[in-house]
């Protein structure tokens, strides 16, 4: 039986971190808790349990990168940090492309760092409609704990770029509510590379916050390990079995507590292929996605979009109607792929890159999709609701009006075949034009709800603390717990729920560790 050695990198090794280079045969490990996934939920759970004295093993399918590994090579970063290079789609009309991080730190490594508590109206709905009595009160101290851990703050003013200043200028001109964004960062340098790994370490992703804390308290992190299934004895989870990437080496972890923290797409698939079923019949159902569309505005003035912070502001004027607006710079290679132009026409358009502002919106969806497990692998299905399509279309009109108010001279749309806009009147005329959704470019990074929590085992997959109903010593700690979409960036909610779930496990340690 082989024993893994700590990972070796160009610099000093990171104690407690193991990669595929450290495996030379099959391995068997013992732990109090094994956590599958190292993102917002998994890393938080690992740190909290390790600090309480649990012997914790974290298994991560992606590789281990450090801050020094994040470069300006966008193609390489997309291949290394995103599952399937960021090109996975939920099938529907239109297909919705979604992005998941696949690295130690999970999607927190490649998100924008927006850190918002679950809105009060959402928590009130969870209490009123879903039986989660007292959830708002219960979560308050966990939000506060998370915010201290990841240093939630507004941006230093000197690193706010022109693109975000123009977004605010347009909102102010329209008289719309615009607020400073809260992000998990410490004096961001403004390199606008959040989506490709922060090159300075200022963004307090799980990679540089919760993972180091977990390691400090003795947790072990195994990167490059795909977990094939959860082992079980009857309804009791007993550990996991996985495969080291690029090898045939097996890694078996025997544990008293198993935590699935693979995200809303992969957690239900892991549970299904491991033989767990929910008496509610809801495992894999209730997939929410916060569908997003973007517009690209061209200004006369230079923008220098790479210079400045990612999403320094959010326009909240239409939050009660399910829409948030923000400016999000995209590198030229990624942006060019989204344009319909080819050849010389694309070259002429990209010559104006220095003058482009990319802005988008989050839509709080009113429908849900489903994750099916096919041959052991997850496939998401999601049909954009007519009401949400109408809301997104209205959002494009409103966002275009804002950008024209900020001085834009031309706006490119996310609708195939739609003409570019050159005035606010052009934008308003969109409302009367039928634009088939099959030609829309829709994306998301917010997948939620496929193992939703609730006290009723006939209606929910897990308890309010993430304990899987009708199973023993099995928990979930990721966005699949959300009973509904939340209308804001989900990272802080995931972390707060994971902290709360860890507290529940700690309070029940005597039973779990017996």
XYZ file of C-alpha atoms in Angstrom:
514
model
C 0.000 0.000 0.000
C 1.547 3.314 -1.094
C 1.785 6.342 1.156
C 1.295 9.816 -0.348
C 3.990 12.440 0.102
C 3.320 16.199 0.416
C 3.166 18.115 -2.849
C 6.395 19.593 -4.203
C 6.302 22.752 -6.286
C 8.927 25.081 -7.652
C 9.058 26.826 -4.306
C 8.716 25.345 -0.858
C 6.213 22.490 -0.487
C 2.847 23.262 1.045
C 2.496 21.058 4.118
C -0.676 18.995 4.039
C -1.322 19.375 0.288
C -0.937 16.360 -1.985
C -1.160 16.189 -5.782
C -1.091 13.443 -8.379
C 2.709 13.497 -8.361
C 2.596 12.288 -4.782
C 0.772 9.013 -5.493
C 2.606 5.890 -6.574
C -0.061 3.294 -5.939
C -3.384 2.771 -4.244
C -3.877 4.527 -0.903
C -6.163 4.054 2.084
C -6.700 6.934 4.499
C -8.628 7.254 7.732
C -10.282 10.467 8.913
C -13.065 11.792 11.081
C -14.523 13.670 8.107
C -13.950 13.496 4.364
C -15.106 16.458 2.299
C -15.597 16.164 -1.463
C -14.864 19.549 -3.014
C -12.797 22.506 -1.824
C -14.834 25.524 -2.906
C -16.954 27.939 -0.904
C -18.728 25.156 0.977
C -16.077 22.464 1.205
C -13.178 24.687 2.248
C -15.314 26.451 4.847
C -16.534 23.164 6.298
C -12.954 21.835 6.350
C -11.593 24.829 8.242
C -14.392 24.868 10.796
C -14.215 21.136 11.502
C -10.413 21.067 11.633
C -10.337 23.989 14.039
C -12.747 22.057 16.287
C -10.377 19.104 16.380
C -11.750 16.878 13.627
C -9.243 14.963 11.514
C -10.272 16.216 8.056
C -9.426 15.030 4.543
C -10.467 17.178 1.562
C -10.595 15.643 -1.914
C -10.582 17.984 -4.931
C -10.934 16.931 -8.548
C -9.031 19.965 -9.787
C -5.350 20.720 -9.383
C -3.548 22.781 -6.782
C -2.365 26.203 -7.910
C -0.852 28.963 -5.863
C -1.057 32.704 -6.438
C 2.217 32.696 -8.350
C 0.713 30.257 -10.881
C -1.976 32.685 -12.118
C -0.765 34.340 -15.319
C -2.091 36.570 -18.109
C -2.373 33.569 -20.443
C -6.174 33.495 -20.548
C -6.414 30.299 -22.581
C -4.160 28.416 -20.200
C -6.012 29.732 -17.156
C -9.394 28.758 -18.627
C -8.164 25.241 -19.352
C -6.593 24.828 -15.936
C -9.123 26.496 -13.653
C -12.498 25.835 -15.334
C -14.310 22.567 -15.784
C -14.407 21.802 -19.517
C -12.718 25.124 -20.172
C -15.899 26.921 -19.096
C -17.928 25.561 -22.015
C -20.456 23.318 -20.238
C -24.116 23.880 -21.095
C -27.500 23.222 -19.566
C -29.638 21.901 -22.406
C -32.669 23.963 -23.319
C -33.843 26.696 -25.667
C -31.518 28.512 -25.522
C -28.748 26.389 -24.031
C -27.286 28.143 -20.983
C -23.524 27.966 -20.709
C -22.328 27.719 -17.150
C -18.887 27.966 -15.617
C -17.536 25.993 -12.668
C -14.142 26.279 -11.049
C -12.144 23.075 -10.900
C -9.122 23.696 -8.684
C -8.304 23.798 -5.002
C -10.538 26.656 -3.868
C -13.248 25.753 -6.375
C -15.238 28.491 -8.056
C -14.048 31.058 -5.506
C -10.757 31.066 -7.435
C -12.463 32.269 -10.615
C -15.426 34.306 -9.363
C -15.620 38.073 -9.012
C -15.527 37.960 -5.236
C -18.946 39.534 -4.661
C -19.881 38.929 -1.038
C -23.518 39.535 -0.163
C -25.726 38.160 2.561
C -28.916 36.420 1.509
C -31.520 39.169 1.066
C -34.045 39.491 3.888
C -36.960 38.905 1.526
C -35.457 35.565 0.461
C -34.908 34.434 4.037
C -38.451 35.507 4.900
C -39.727 33.391 2.019
C -37.714 30.401 3.238
C -39.258 30.810 6.676
C -42.787 31.409 5.413
C -43.063 28.897 2.583
C -40.447 26.252 3.257
C -40.589 25.685 6.995
C -37.128 27.050 7.765
C -38.251 28.752 10.950
C -35.739 31.221 12.392
C -33.267 30.869 9.519
C -32.684 34.620 9.297
C -31.856 34.900 12.987
C -29.769 31.734 12.928
C -27.622 32.844 9.995
C -26.765 36.299 11.375
C -23.688 35.229 13.408
C -22.486 32.965 10.610
C -22.608 35.783 8.065
C -20.596 37.922 10.463
C -18.041 35.140 11.008
C -17.629 34.567 7.265
C -17.231 38.283 6.570
C -14.405 38.505 9.089
C -12.710 35.436 7.653
C -12.739 36.611 4.023
C -12.406 40.347 4.698
C -15.581 41.618 3.050
C -15.225 45.307 2.168
C -15.873 47.903 -0.504
C -13.149 48.785 -2.969
C -10.368 51.317 -2.505
C -11.386 54.247 -4.696
C -8.087 54.449 -6.567
C -8.518 51.002 -8.149
C -11.976 51.549 -9.634
C -11.624 51.452 -13.415
C -13.194 53.580 -16.115
C -15.710 50.881 -17.058
C -17.206 50.852 -13.562
C -17.098 54.626 -13.260
C -19.090 54.863 -16.490
C -21.628 52.362 -15.166
C -22.103 54.546 -12.106
C -22.207 57.694 -14.243
C -25.041 56.250 -16.315
C -26.963 55.089 -13.233
C -26.592 58.494 -11.609
C -27.758 60.209 -14.791
C -30.870 58.046 -14.804
C -31.428 58.583 -11.081
C -31.130 54.858 -10.410
C -29.901 53.233 -7.215
C -26.270 52.194 -7.504
C -24.209 50.857 -4.607
C -20.596 50.027 -3.848
C -19.999 46.331 -4.287
C -18.899 44.276 -1.320
C -16.060 41.914 -2.217
C -13.798 39.502 -0.357
C -10.560 41.380 -0.899
C -7.742 43.134 0.889
C -6.600 46.232 -1.024
C -7.248 44.856 -4.503
C -4.581 46.037 -6.956
C -7.066 46.436 -9.800
C -5.634 44.028 -12.364
C -9.200 42.905 -13.277
C -8.238 39.246 -13.528
C -10.577 37.833 -10.886
C -12.068 35.332 -13.331
C -8.682 33.802 -14.134
C -7.125 33.516 -10.690
C -6.108 36.560 -8.651
C -2.401 37.208 -9.454
C -1.798 39.210 -6.266
C -3.654 37.186 -3.638
C -5.755 40.206 -2.719
C -8.998 38.365 -3.455
C -9.653 36.240 -0.398
C -10.826 33.151 -2.219
C -11.025 29.876 -0.338
C -7.564 29.141 -1.742
C -5.977 31.876 0.367
C -8.438 32.043 3.278
C -10.217 28.872 4.364
C -7.832 26.322 2.831
C -4.746 27.689 4.675
C -6.796 27.819 7.871
C -7.837 24.203 7.431
C -4.225 23.181 6.773
C -3.055 25.081 9.852
C -5.367 22.979 11.995
C -4.172 19.728 10.472
C -6.491 19.060 7.542
C -5.088 17.213 4.551
C -5.957 18.319 1.010
C -5.675 15.874 -1.885
C -5.891 17.576 -5.281
C -6.303 15.782 -8.633
C -8.682 13.182 -7.132
C -12.031 12.476 -8.722
C -14.401 10.876 -6.242
C -16.224 8.054 -7.959
C -18.645 7.171 -5.182
C -19.481 7.414 -1.530
C -19.108 4.085 0.251
C -21.877 3.052 2.580
C -23.150 0.393 4.906
C -26.882 0.405 4.438
C -27.906 4.031 4.782
C -24.738 5.018 6.653
C -22.015 6.794 4.657
C -18.653 5.263 5.514
C -16.218 7.119 3.254
C -15.394 7.623 -0.411
C -13.473 5.982 -3.220
C -11.754 8.064 -5.870
C -9.233 7.951 -8.699
C -6.064 10.021 -9.002
C -6.198 12.045 -12.213
C -4.069 10.701 -15.045
C -3.474 7.389 -13.279
C -5.248 4.213 -12.279
C -4.355 4.747 -8.652
C -7.282 4.438 -6.283
C -7.642 6.439 -3.118
C -10.002 5.211 -0.426
C -10.932 7.357 2.550
C -12.658 5.734 5.521
C -14.484 8.383 7.534
C -17.164 8.798 10.149
C -18.690 11.788 8.332
C -18.953 12.387 4.580
C -19.645 15.873 3.207
C -20.591 16.397 -0.449
C -19.526 19.892 -1.497
C -19.257 19.448 -5.254
C -21.708 22.171 -6.296
C -25.293 22.028 -7.499
C -24.404 20.104 -10.646
C -22.100 17.416 -9.285
C -23.398 16.830 -5.751
C -26.674 15.215 -6.890
C -24.760 13.071 -9.383
C -22.367 11.880 -6.669
C -25.252 10.935 -4.379
C -27.157 9.160 -7.153
C -24.244 7.085 -8.405
C -23.460 6.157 -4.799
C -26.923 4.657 -4.399
C -28.471 7.315 -2.147
C -32.070 8.271 -2.842
C -34.217 11.005 -1.341
C -37.686 10.127 -0.054
C -38.768 13.504 -1.403
C -37.917 12.537 -4.974
C -36.311 15.987 -5.265
C -32.637 15.056 -5.609
C -31.392 16.771 -8.778
C -34.576 18.831 -9.114
C -35.129 22.557 -8.438
C -32.077 23.724 -10.396
C -31.925 27.531 -10.406
C -29.374 29.338 -12.549
C -29.634 33.154 -12.343
C -29.478 33.442 -16.159
C -27.240 36.264 -17.376
C -26.936 38.196 -20.620
C -24.437 40.910 -21.478
C -24.149 43.909 -23.755
C -20.980 45.509 -25.123
C -20.968 49.300 -25.352
C -18.460 51.219 -27.465
C -17.408 54.674 -26.272
C -15.378 57.428 -27.905
C -13.089 57.646 -24.890
C -10.530 54.946 -24.102
C -11.679 52.542 -21.377
C -8.614 50.409 -20.642
C -10.906 47.740 -19.251
C -8.117 45.573 -17.842
C -7.164 48.374 -15.491
C -9.368 48.517 -12.417
C -11.312 46.215 -10.186
C -13.976 43.706 -11.161
C -17.522 44.939 -10.471
C -16.876 47.865 -8.147
C -20.561 48.817 -8.284
C -23.941 47.123 -8.660
C -27.033 48.865 -9.998
C -29.837 47.827 -7.643
C -32.693 49.973 -8.995
C -34.520 46.907 -10.293
C -33.529 44.360 -7.647
C -37.127 43.903 -6.500
C -37.931 43.005 -10.111
C -35.172 40.390 -10.166
C -32.434 42.298 -12.020
C -28.932 43.440 -11.015
C -26.536 45.262 -13.362
C -22.726 45.340 -13.236
C -19.701 46.040 -15.443
C -17.450 43.038 -16.091
C -14.330 43.372 -18.221
C -13.545 40.386 -20.447
C -10.162 39.762 -22.085
C -10.120 40.277 -25.877
C -9.805 36.583 -26.740
C -12.851 35.643 -24.625
C -14.920 38.605 -25.814
C -14.105 37.976 -29.476
C -15.493 34.434 -29.213
C -18.890 35.834 -28.248
C -19.243 38.062 -31.323
C -20.934 36.742 -34.491
C -18.486 38.551 -36.768
C -15.682 36.634 -38.442
C -12.559 37.439 -40.411
C -11.907 41.066 -41.333
C -15.193 42.210 -39.770
C -14.190 40.732 -36.423
C -10.761 42.303 -36.731
C -12.287 45.728 -37.331
C -14.583 45.315 -34.351
C -11.802 44.143 -32.036
C -9.699 47.129 -33.077
C -12.132 49.050 -30.866
C -11.542 46.825 -27.837
C -9.834 49.639 -25.943
C -13.125 51.577 -26.133
C -15.454 48.756 -25.007
C -17.395 48.376 -21.777
C -18.901 44.948 -21.130
C -21.875 45.060 -18.777
C -24.280 42.348 -17.766
C -27.159 41.449 -15.541
C -28.227 38.771 -13.120
C -31.837 37.626 -13.396
C -33.528 35.982 -10.428
C -35.249 33.117 -12.226
C -38.845 32.088 -11.702
C -38.509 28.550 -13.039
C -36.282 25.582 -12.305
C -34.467 22.906 -14.249
C -33.056 19.527 -13.371
C -29.783 17.657 -13.145
C -30.052 14.097 -14.440
C -27.358 11.513 -13.846
C -26.625 9.700 -17.112
C -24.043 6.911 -17.057
C -22.818 8.318 -13.758
C -22.305 11.832 -15.115
C -24.489 14.897 -14.550
C -26.342 16.632 -17.342
C -28.265 19.812 -16.598
C -31.550 20.587 -18.328
C -33.054 24.055 -18.027
C -35.713 25.792 -20.080
C -35.676 29.581 -19.797
C -39.136 30.716 -18.704
C -41.025 33.162 -20.897
C -41.333 35.542 -17.954
C -37.585 35.437 -17.330
C -36.830 35.914 -21.021
C -39.057 38.982 -21.014
C -37.300 40.267 -17.897
C -33.873 39.751 -19.461
C -34.976 41.530 -22.620
C -36.305 44.417 -20.552
C -33.030 44.410 -18.650
C -31.087 44.750 -21.899
C -33.192 47.791 -22.774
C -32.669 49.389 -19.353
C -28.945 48.632 -19.263
C -28.550 50.024 -22.777
C -30.336 53.230 -21.744
C -27.934 53.508 -18.800
C -24.880 53.076 -21.045
C -26.149 55.628 -23.566
C -26.662 58.029 -20.661
C -22.994 57.426 -19.782
C -21.902 58.361 -23.322
C -21.938 55.135 -25.322
C -22.218 55.567 -29.096
C -22.949 51.959 -30.059
C -24.177 48.862 -28.230
C -23.814 45.261 -29.360
C -26.538 42.871 -28.233
C -26.533 39.238 -27.033
C -29.281 38.357 -29.531
C -28.262 36.637 -32.763
C -29.315 38.654 -35.770
C -30.367 41.731 -33.780
C -29.087 45.049 -35.065
C -26.678 47.116 -33.006
C -28.126 50.032 -31.056
C -27.122 53.633 -31.628
C -29.551 55.522 -29.386
C -31.893 55.073 -26.407
C -34.801 55.035 -28.865
C -33.223 52.053 -30.630
C -33.073 50.314 -27.268
C -36.684 51.004 -26.376
C -37.851 49.698 -29.755
C -36.412 46.306 -28.791
C -39.384 45.746 -26.489
C -41.720 45.544 -29.489
C -39.481 43.275 -31.547
C -39.937 39.499 -31.404
C -36.489 37.990 -30.795
C -36.552 34.168 -30.570
C -34.699 33.006 -27.478
C -32.946 30.206 -29.390
C -30.593 32.879 -30.729
C -29.706 34.377 -27.346
C -26.320 34.145 -25.670
C -27.148 33.235 -22.057
C -24.577 32.279 -19.420
C -24.382 31.806 -15.678
C -22.013 31.071 -12.820
C -24.737 30.597 -10.192
C -26.133 27.054 -10.064
C -28.307 26.368 -7.031
C -30.925 24.174 -5.467
C -30.576 20.514 -6.498
C -30.434 19.123 -2.942
C -32.547 21.723 -1.235
C -32.776 21.904 2.522
C -35.897 21.824 4.640
C -37.347 20.106 7.700
C -39.829 17.950 5.747
C -38.150 14.814 4.386
C -40.999 14.422 1.888
C -40.275 17.826 0.334
C -36.540 18.410 0.842
C -33.316 16.463 0.303
C -31.507 17.605 3.444
C -32.297 18.968 6.871
C -31.931 22.714 7.526
C -28.315 21.936 8.544
C -27.468 20.045 5.365
C -27.828 16.511 6.787
C -29.181 14.260 4.045
C -32.637 12.938 4.918
C -32.916 9.155 5.083
C -29.136 8.767 5.326
C -26.690 8.653 8.224
C -23.486 10.678 8.590
C -23.882 12.285 5.178
C -24.083 16.039 4.677
C -24.200 18.570 1.824
C -22.370 21.908 1.952
C -22.785 23.882 -1.266
C -25.329 25.892 -3.265
C -27.427 22.817 -3.931
C -28.886 23.435 -0.440
C -30.663 26.634 -1.549
C -34.448 26.144 -1.518
C -34.880 28.969 -4.059
C -32.694 31.312 -6.072
C -31.452 34.194 -3.941
C -31.129 37.036 -6.461
C -27.583 37.983 -5.448
C -24.146 36.396 -5.735
C -24.301 33.141 -3.734
C -20.776 32.716 -2.330
C -21.352 34.227 1.109
C -24.614 32.327 1.556
C -22.811 29.059 0.750
C -20.089 29.865 3.276
C -22.579 30.850 5.973
C -24.612 27.661 5.498
C -21.408 25.588 5.550
C -20.314 27.287 8.780
C -23.723 26.564 10.280
C -23.602 22.968 9.067
C -20.135 22.530 10.553
C -21.426 23.866 13.855
C -24.174 21.252 13.785
C -21.602 18.508 13.155
C -19.413 19.802 15.967
C -22.365 19.899 18.360
C -23.060 16.263 17.468
C -19.437 15.153 17.462
C -19.955 12.598 20.219
C -22.406 10.649 18.083
C -20.596 11.198 14.778
C -17.205 10.143 16.045
C -18.379 7.155 18.091
